[in-house]
Amino acid sequence: MDAEQFCKNGQKMVEYISTYLEQIRDRQVVHNVTPGYMRSLLPNEAPKDPEDFAEVFKDIDKVIMPGVTHWHSPRFHGYFAAGNSYPSILGDMLSDAIGCIGFSWATSPACTELEVITTDWLGKMLALPEEFLHRSPGRGGGVIQSTASETVLLCLLAARTKMVEKYEKVYTNLDEMEVMAKLVGYTSDQSNSSVGRSGLLGAVRMRKLETDEKFSLRGETLREAIAEDKAKGLIPFFLCATLGTTGTCAFDNLEELGPICKEEDMWLHIDAAYAGSAFVCPEFRHFMKGVEYADTFSINPHKWMLVNFDLSVMWIKDRSLLVDAFNVDPIYLRHENAGKGAPDYRHWQIPLGRRFRSLKLWFMLRSYGVTGVQAYIRKHVSLAKQFEKMVLNDSRFEVIADVVMGLVCFRLKGNNNKTERLLEEILQDGRIYLIPAIVHEIYTLRLAICAERTNSDDIAFSFSVIKSCADRVMKRFPPSEDIRNAVNGQIDNIA
Ligand SMILES: Cc1ncc(COP(=O)(O)O)c(C=O)c1O
């Protein structure tokens, strides 16, 4: 493909993308294919000779689109929002064209410097404590990682190194491996599965602690766990608290947990992957009270801030805890400007290579402005509130967690299996998509507001689909069961 063909095909692709996104509402939200569907549509080998791009283009609709789940459809309510916006897509295009691998400042200074500036911008937009910013006189700063999961692992490994170094001095008879075998980290029973997995990958114990009736991890629970573990000779070293849990968007109590982490010299990481974006609006910042106790904090603009995957931002108060923990410095990566006022981000992450991801964040922030991002978040929250109201107006349903962001957790009153059947009906119907969660043994459906284009009519549409599916489910359950539950004044949540 030469430059002229690139411009022609590029224009066609941009038009295809904008039509796809503007008309996405009309597509069936979930694919209708079975595993291996593509085998019969494509040859077994790569083409021997070059093909015209027009032929490739035709296959987008024929081969690709049938197997796509349309995450940016207003009918898609699964998981959490996945970021997307035109400026972000343009940022990725330019990043791909520049194609630098920005592992050090010297490999492409703009790549590092724009990341320093945009992570500071974002940190200020969220009102993070100054110590997290590159501009502060301290040792803090932000960095773009690929995912929140990778960030948790990185923080856990840095915390592990810090504690091993400390305890090797205390237990002079123990070596590094023996100290590691005593480490114990904590998280709540509501945290994302990636936190438990980080414990596995980092070869340390990770205890999941019980949450209260609001699905929030409380200080007293942590304190008791620490006391138990210390009595067994273990060394508490890490807590991953969550602001906006995956199941119900619950918030751990940082004001209680933070001081305990300080007393115990434990690393406090805050995973605010989804809900963190909302702190751009002052009215939601009360949920992050206690953030000043954190060593590290992360959010995913690729979830709820209009930036395409992958772009997760992590801030650290003392970067030396990362840089020194994993420092390898072979001669081919050194440069004469190292350590002179700009980070070499390879020390702040697990891989060596890194993309120019800050471009898409920069394009988005400049195109929307702080007010545009705030408006987007507020719109999603108000749509969630609209849906909550509709659910509560139908006496067959209940909402099981506070609706404070763009997520509503709702269920049919009564046994779990009723709501399980409801989900089956909804998925069979196929007009909308959502997923379940089980929290404290309660089976619930999660309706997340995901697409930028979702509007009030879409929410009414989604609820009408849910209602018609609920009608079908209710026919299968004898009313006597509901009456019995109502009389007993209880909800039987046992599956
Ligand atoms: C609270 C929370 N943390 C972490 C993650 C994982 O995010 P990522 O895919 O960026 O690793 C999720 C995903 O939904 C999440 O909800």
Short mmCIF file of C-alpha atoms and ligand atoms in Angstrom, two decimals, residues 80 146-150 192 194 242-246 271-274 300 302-303 309 312, ligand 1:
data_model
loop_
_atom_site.label_atom_id
_atom_site.label_comp_id
_atom_site.label_asym_id
_atom_site.label_seq_id
_atom_site.Cartn_x
_atom_site.Cartn_y
_atom_site.Cartn_z
CA PHE A 80 -18.13 -1.73 33.21
CA SER A 146 -1.60 -1.29 30.38
CA THR A 147 -4.17 -2.49 32.95
CA ALA A 148 -5.23 -2.12 36.57
CA SER A 149 -4.36 -5.80 37.07
CA GLU A 150 -0.79 -5.24 35.99
CA ASN A 192 -11.38 -7.74 41.48
CA SER A 194 -6.87 -9.73 39.53
CA THR A 242 -11.00 -0.89 46.22
CA LEU A 243 -12.95 2.24 45.40
CA GLY A 244 -15.77 0.97 43.21
CA THR A 245 -15.77 -2.83 43.41
CA THR A 246 -16.47 -4.89 40.31
CA ASP A 271 -7.68 0.16 42.98
CA ALA A 272 -10.17 2.70 41.66
CA ALA A 273 -10.16 1.19 38.18
CA TYR A 274 -13.76 2.10 37.33
CA ASN A 300 -8.58 3.15 34.23
CA HIS A 302 -9.89 3.04 29.41
CA LYS A 303 -12.96 2.21 31.45
CA PHE A 309 -8.08 0.31 25.83
CA SER A 312 -4.56 2.60 32.98
C1 LIG B 1 -12.28 -2.71 40.47
C2 LIG B 1 -11.56 -3.31 39.30
N1 LIG B 1 -10.25 -3.49 39.36
C3 LIG B 1 -9.56 -4.04 38.35
C4 LIG B 1 -10.17 -4.43 37.20
C5 LIG B 1 -9.37 -5.02 36.08
O1 LIG B 1 -9.09 -4.03 35.13
P1 LIG B 1 -8.02 -4.26 33.99
O2 LIG B 1 -8.69 -4.97 32.88
O3 LIG B 1 -7.55 -2.89 33.61
O4 LIG B 1 -6.92 -5.08 34.56
C6 LIG B 1 -11.56 -4.27 37.08
C7 LIG B 1 -12.28 -4.70 35.88
O5 LIG B 1 -13.45 -4.55 35.73
C8 LIG B 1 -12.27 -3.69 38.16
O6 LIG B 1 -13.61 -3.54 38.12
#
